[in-house]
mmCIF file of C-alpha atoms in Angstrom:
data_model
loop_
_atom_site.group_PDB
_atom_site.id
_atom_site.type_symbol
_atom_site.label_atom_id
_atom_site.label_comp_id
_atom_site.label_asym_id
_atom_site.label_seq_id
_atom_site.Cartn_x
_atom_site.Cartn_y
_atom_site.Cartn_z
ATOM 1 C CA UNK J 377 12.077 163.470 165.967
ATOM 2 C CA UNK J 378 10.977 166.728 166.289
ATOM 3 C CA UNK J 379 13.416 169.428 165.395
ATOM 4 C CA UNK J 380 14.802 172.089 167.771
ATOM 5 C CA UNK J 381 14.022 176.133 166.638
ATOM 6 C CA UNK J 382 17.381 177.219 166.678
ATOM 7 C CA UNK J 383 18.418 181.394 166.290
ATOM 8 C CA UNK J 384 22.084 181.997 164.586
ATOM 9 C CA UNK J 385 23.922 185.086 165.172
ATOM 10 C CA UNK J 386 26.831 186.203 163.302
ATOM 11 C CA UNK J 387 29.012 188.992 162.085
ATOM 12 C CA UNK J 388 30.746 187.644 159.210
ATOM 13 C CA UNK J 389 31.540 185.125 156.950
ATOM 14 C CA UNK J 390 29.652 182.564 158.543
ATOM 15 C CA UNK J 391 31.602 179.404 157.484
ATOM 16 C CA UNK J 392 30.322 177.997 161.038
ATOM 17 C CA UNK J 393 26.780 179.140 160.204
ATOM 18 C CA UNK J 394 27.013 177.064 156.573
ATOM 19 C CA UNK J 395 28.343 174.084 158.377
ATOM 20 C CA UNK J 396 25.106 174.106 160.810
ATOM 21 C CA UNK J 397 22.793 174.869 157.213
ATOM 22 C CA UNK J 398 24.411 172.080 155.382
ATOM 23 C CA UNK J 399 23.800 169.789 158.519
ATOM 24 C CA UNK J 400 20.124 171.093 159.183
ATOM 25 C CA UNK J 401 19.741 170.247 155.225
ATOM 26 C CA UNK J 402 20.571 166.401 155.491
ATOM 27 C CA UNK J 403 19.665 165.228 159.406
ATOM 28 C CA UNK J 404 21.161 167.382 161.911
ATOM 29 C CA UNK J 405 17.213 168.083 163.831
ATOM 30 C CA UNK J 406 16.647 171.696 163.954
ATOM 31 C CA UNK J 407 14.660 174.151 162.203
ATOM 32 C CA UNK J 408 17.160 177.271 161.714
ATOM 33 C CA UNK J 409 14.229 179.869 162.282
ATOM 34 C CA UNK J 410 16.445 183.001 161.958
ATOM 35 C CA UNK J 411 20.031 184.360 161.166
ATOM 36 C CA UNK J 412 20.318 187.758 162.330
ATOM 37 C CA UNK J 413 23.656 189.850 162.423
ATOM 38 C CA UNK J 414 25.161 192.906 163.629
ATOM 39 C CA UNK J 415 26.519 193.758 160.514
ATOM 40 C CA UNK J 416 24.673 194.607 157.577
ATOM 41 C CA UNK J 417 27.021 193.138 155.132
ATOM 42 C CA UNK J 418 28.038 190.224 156.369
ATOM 43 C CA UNK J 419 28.245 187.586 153.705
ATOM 44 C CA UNK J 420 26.719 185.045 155.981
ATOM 45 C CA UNK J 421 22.908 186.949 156.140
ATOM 46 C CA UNK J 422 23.462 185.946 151.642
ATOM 47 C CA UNK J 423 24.303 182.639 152.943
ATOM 48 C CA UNK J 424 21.075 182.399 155.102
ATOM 49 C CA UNK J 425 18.455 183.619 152.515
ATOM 50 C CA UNK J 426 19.755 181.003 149.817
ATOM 51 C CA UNK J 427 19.191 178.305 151.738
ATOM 52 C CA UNK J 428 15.500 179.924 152.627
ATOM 53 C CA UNK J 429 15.883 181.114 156.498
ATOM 54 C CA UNK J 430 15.291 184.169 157.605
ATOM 55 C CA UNK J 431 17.412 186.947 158.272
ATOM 56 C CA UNK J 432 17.838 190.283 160.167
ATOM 57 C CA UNK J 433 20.130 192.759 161.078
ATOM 58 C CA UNK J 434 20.567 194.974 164.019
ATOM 59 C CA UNK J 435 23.587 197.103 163.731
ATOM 60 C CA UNK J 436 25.333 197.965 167.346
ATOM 61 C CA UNK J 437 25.637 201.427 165.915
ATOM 62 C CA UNK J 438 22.941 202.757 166.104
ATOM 63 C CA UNK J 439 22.232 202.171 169.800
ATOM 64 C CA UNK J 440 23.591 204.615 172.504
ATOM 65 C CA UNK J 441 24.658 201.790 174.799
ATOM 66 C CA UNK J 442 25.172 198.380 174.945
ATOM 67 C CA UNK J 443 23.217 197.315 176.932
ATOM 68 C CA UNK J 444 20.176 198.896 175.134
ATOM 69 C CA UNK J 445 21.523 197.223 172.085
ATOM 70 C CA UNK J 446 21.391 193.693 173.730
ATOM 71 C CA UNK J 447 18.214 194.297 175.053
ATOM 72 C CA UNK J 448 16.723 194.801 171.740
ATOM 73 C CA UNK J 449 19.043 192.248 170.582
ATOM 74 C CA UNK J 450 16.922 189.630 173.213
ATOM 75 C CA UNK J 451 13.715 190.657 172.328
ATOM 76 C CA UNK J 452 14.273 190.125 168.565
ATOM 77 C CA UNK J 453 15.752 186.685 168.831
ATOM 78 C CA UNK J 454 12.727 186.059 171.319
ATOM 79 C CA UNK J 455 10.251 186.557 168.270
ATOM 80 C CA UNK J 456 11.031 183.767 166.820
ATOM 81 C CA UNK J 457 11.118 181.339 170.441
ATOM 82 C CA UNK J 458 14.274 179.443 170.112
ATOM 83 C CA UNK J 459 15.459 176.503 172.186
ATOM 84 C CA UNK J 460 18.962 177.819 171.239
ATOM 85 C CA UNK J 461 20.745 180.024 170.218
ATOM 86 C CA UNK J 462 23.971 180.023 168.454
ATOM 87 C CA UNK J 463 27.203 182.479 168.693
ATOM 88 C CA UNK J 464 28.729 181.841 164.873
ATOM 89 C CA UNK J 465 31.431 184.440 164.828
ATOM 90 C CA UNK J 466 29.466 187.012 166.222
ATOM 91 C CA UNK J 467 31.832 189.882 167.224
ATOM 92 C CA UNK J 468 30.302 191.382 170.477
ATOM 93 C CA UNK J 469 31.134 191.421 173.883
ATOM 94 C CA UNK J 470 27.174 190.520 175.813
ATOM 95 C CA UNK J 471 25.813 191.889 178.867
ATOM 96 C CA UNK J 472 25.617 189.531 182.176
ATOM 97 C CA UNK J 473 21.604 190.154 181.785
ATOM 98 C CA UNK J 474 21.132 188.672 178.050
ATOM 99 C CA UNK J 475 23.846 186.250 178.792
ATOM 100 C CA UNK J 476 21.429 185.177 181.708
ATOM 101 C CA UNK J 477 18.365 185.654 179.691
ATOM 102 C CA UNK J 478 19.807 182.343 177.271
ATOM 103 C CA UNK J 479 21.769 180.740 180.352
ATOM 104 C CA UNK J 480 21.590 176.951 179.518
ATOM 105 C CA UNK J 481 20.443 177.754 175.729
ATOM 106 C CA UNK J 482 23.100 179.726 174.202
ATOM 107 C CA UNK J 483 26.415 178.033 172.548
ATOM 108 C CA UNK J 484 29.448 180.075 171.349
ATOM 109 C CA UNK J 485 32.522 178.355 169.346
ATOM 110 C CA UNK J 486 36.020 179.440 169.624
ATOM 111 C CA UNK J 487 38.921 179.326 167.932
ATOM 112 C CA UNK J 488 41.427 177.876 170.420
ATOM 113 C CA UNK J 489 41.549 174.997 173.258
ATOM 114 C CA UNK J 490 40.114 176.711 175.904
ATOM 115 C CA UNK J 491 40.875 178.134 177.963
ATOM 116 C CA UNK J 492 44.425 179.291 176.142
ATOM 117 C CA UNK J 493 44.205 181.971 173.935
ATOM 118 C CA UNK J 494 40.386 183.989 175.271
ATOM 119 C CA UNK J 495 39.539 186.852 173.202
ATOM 120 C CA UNK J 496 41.521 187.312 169.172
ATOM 121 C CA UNK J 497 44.142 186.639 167.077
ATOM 122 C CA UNK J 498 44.364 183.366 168.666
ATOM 123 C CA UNK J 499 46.127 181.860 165.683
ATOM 124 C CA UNK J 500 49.083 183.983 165.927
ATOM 125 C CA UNK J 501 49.206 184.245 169.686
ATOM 126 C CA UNK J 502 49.125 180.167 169.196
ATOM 127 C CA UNK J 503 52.270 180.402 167.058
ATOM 128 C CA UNK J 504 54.069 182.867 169.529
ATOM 129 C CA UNK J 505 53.613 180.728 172.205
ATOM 130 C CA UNK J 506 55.408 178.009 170.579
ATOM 131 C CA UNK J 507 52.046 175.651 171.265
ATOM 132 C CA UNK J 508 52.869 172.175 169.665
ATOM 133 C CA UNK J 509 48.898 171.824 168.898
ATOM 134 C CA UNK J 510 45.770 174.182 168.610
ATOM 135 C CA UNK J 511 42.455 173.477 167.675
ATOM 136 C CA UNK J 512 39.020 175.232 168.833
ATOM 137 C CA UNK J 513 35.960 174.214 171.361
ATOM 138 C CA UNK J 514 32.450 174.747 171.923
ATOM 139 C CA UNK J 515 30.994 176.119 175.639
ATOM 140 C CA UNK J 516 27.774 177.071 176.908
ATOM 141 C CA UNK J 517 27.814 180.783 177.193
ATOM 142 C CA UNK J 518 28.209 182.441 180.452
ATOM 143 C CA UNK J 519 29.574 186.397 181.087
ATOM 144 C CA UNK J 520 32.622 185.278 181.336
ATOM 145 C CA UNK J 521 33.944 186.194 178.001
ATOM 146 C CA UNK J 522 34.803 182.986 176.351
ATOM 147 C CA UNK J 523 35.004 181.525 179.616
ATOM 148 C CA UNK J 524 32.066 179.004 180.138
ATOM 149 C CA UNK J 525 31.911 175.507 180.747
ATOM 150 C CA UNK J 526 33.863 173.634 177.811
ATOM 151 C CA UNK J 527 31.448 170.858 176.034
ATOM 152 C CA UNK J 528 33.725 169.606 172.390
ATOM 153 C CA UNK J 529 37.079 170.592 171.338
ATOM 154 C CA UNK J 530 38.831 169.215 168.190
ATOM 155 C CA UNK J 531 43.074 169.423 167.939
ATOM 156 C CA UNK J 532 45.099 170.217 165.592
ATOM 157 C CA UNK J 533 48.812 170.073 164.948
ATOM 158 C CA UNK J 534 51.009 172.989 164.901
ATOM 159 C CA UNK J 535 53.720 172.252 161.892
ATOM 160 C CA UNK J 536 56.786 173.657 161.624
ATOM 161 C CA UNK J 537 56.547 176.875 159.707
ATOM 162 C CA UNK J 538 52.498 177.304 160.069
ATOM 163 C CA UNK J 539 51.487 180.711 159.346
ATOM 164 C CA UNK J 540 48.775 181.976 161.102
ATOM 165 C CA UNK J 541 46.351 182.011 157.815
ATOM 166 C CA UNK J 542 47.417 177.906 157.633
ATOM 167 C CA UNK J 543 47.562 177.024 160.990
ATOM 168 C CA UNK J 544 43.381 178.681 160.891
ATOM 169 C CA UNK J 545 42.272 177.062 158.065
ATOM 170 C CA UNK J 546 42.952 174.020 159.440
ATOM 171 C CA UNK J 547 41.068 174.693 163.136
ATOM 172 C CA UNK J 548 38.223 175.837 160.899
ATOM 173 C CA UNK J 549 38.005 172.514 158.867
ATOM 174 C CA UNK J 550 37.614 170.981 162.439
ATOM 175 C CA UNK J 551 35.144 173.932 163.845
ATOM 176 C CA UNK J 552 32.778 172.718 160.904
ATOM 177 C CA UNK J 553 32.657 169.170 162.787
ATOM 178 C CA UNK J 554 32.444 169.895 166.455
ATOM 179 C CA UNK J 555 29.332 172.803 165.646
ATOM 180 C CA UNK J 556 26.925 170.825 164.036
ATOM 181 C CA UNK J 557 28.274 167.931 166.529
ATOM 182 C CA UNK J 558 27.134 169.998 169.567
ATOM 183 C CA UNK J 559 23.775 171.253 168.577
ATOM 184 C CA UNK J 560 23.023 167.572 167.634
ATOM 185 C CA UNK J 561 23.558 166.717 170.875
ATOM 186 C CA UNK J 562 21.733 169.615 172.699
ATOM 187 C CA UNK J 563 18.841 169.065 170.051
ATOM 188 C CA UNK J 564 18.433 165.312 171.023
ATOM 189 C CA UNK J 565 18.529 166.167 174.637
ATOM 190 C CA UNK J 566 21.779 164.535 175.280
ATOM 191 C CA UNK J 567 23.753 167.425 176.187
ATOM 192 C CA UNK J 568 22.628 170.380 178.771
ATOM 193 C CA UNK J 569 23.834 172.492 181.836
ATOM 194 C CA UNK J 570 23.222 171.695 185.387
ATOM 195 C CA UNK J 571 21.966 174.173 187.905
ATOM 196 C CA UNK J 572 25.772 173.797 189.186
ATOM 197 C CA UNK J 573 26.809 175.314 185.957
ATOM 198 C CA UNK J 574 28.437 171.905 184.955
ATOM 199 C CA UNK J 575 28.343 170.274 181.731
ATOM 200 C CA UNK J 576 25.876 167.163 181.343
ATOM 201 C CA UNK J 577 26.423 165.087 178.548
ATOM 202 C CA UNK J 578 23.727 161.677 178.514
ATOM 203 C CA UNK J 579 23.061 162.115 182.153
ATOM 204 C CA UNK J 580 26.492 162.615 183.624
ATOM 205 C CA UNK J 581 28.448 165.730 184.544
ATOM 206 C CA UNK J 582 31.614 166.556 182.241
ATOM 207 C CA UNK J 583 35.288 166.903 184.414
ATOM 208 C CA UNK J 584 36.937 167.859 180.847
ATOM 209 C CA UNK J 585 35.558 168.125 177.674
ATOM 210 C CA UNK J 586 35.068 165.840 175.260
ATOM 211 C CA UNK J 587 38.020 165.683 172.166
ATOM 212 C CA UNK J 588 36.283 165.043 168.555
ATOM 213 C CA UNK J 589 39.117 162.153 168.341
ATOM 214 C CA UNK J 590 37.407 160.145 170.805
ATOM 215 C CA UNK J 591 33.460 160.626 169.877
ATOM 216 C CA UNK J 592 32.144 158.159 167.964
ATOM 217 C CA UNK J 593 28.878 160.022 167.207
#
């Protein structure tokens, strides 16, 4: 099978980002042609050049606007001709025009069961709320912040005295299944959006998403 070019961005850590590498490494079919992050220290850009892909940075800062920073944002990630690209903790708010630019082609995950808990701190907001479980989910991108068409969520348990730190590390174990999970789909051409803006996973629209419990591959 031929593998899918694939563009990550990030801001951070990129836990998510080393969960996609260490898939792309044994079978997952893409070709990670490029990391590239707002922030010139983020750990995951070290993370990226040991396993060998490339990496760039283009720091918000030093752009008057936004939108002139997403523009140049676009045509970088364009360089290297994707077939997807990939939100991996990557801590900006996108214009409607680059968000339309990668409509179809551009997957974010988030750290709650959407759509509870949009935008940060979802951990904590989880706990205030009294939520019994939480868990995170994977959408196509639209400008809707956080708000696009659900494809994968994976559940968690909320235990009786979680901290917020806890109650995250163990949504992240499960982010580092449903990401890779995703892609693999998209990348084998079993997963895409319709021009109704609906989920289509092997030929037939989603009406929820699909829960990690019940895949089977």
């Amino acid at each position: 099978m031929s593998r899918l070019p694939i563009v990550v961005l990030i801001s951070g850590g990129g836990t998510n980002l080393q969960a996609i590498l260490d898939a792309a490494k044994a079978d997952l079919p893409v070709e990670i042609r490029a990391v590239i992050s707002n922030q010139p220290n983020a750990y995951g850009l070290q993370r990226a050049q040991q396993a060998g892909v490339a990496t760039a940075v283009l720091d918000h800062r030093e752009f008057d606007s936004r939108e002139q920073f997403d523009q140049a944002l676009a045509d970088l990630i364009d360089q290297y001709q994707p077939g997807l690209v990939l939100l991996a903790g990557f801590m900006r708010i996108l214009t409607p025009e680059f968000v339309r630019h990668y409509r179809g082609r551009m997957l974010n995950i988030h750290p709650s069961l959407l759509p509870k808990f949009q935008g940060l701190h979802t951990h904590q907001r989880a706990l205030e709320a009294s939520e019994k479980e939480h868990g995170a989910s994977i959408h196509f991108v639209t400008e809707e912040l956080d708000g696009g068409p659900l494809i994968l969520q994976a559940r968690v348990p909320v235990l009786p005295g979680d901290s917020a730190e806890e109650l995250a590390a163990r949504v992240l174990e499960k982010e580092h299944q449903i990401y890779p999970l995703a892609v693999r789909w998209f990348a084998e051409g079993r997963l895409a959006l319709n021009d109704a803006g609906q989920v289509v996973l092997d030929g037939k629209p989603l009406s929820a998403p699909m829960d990690l419990a019940q895949v089977d591959s």
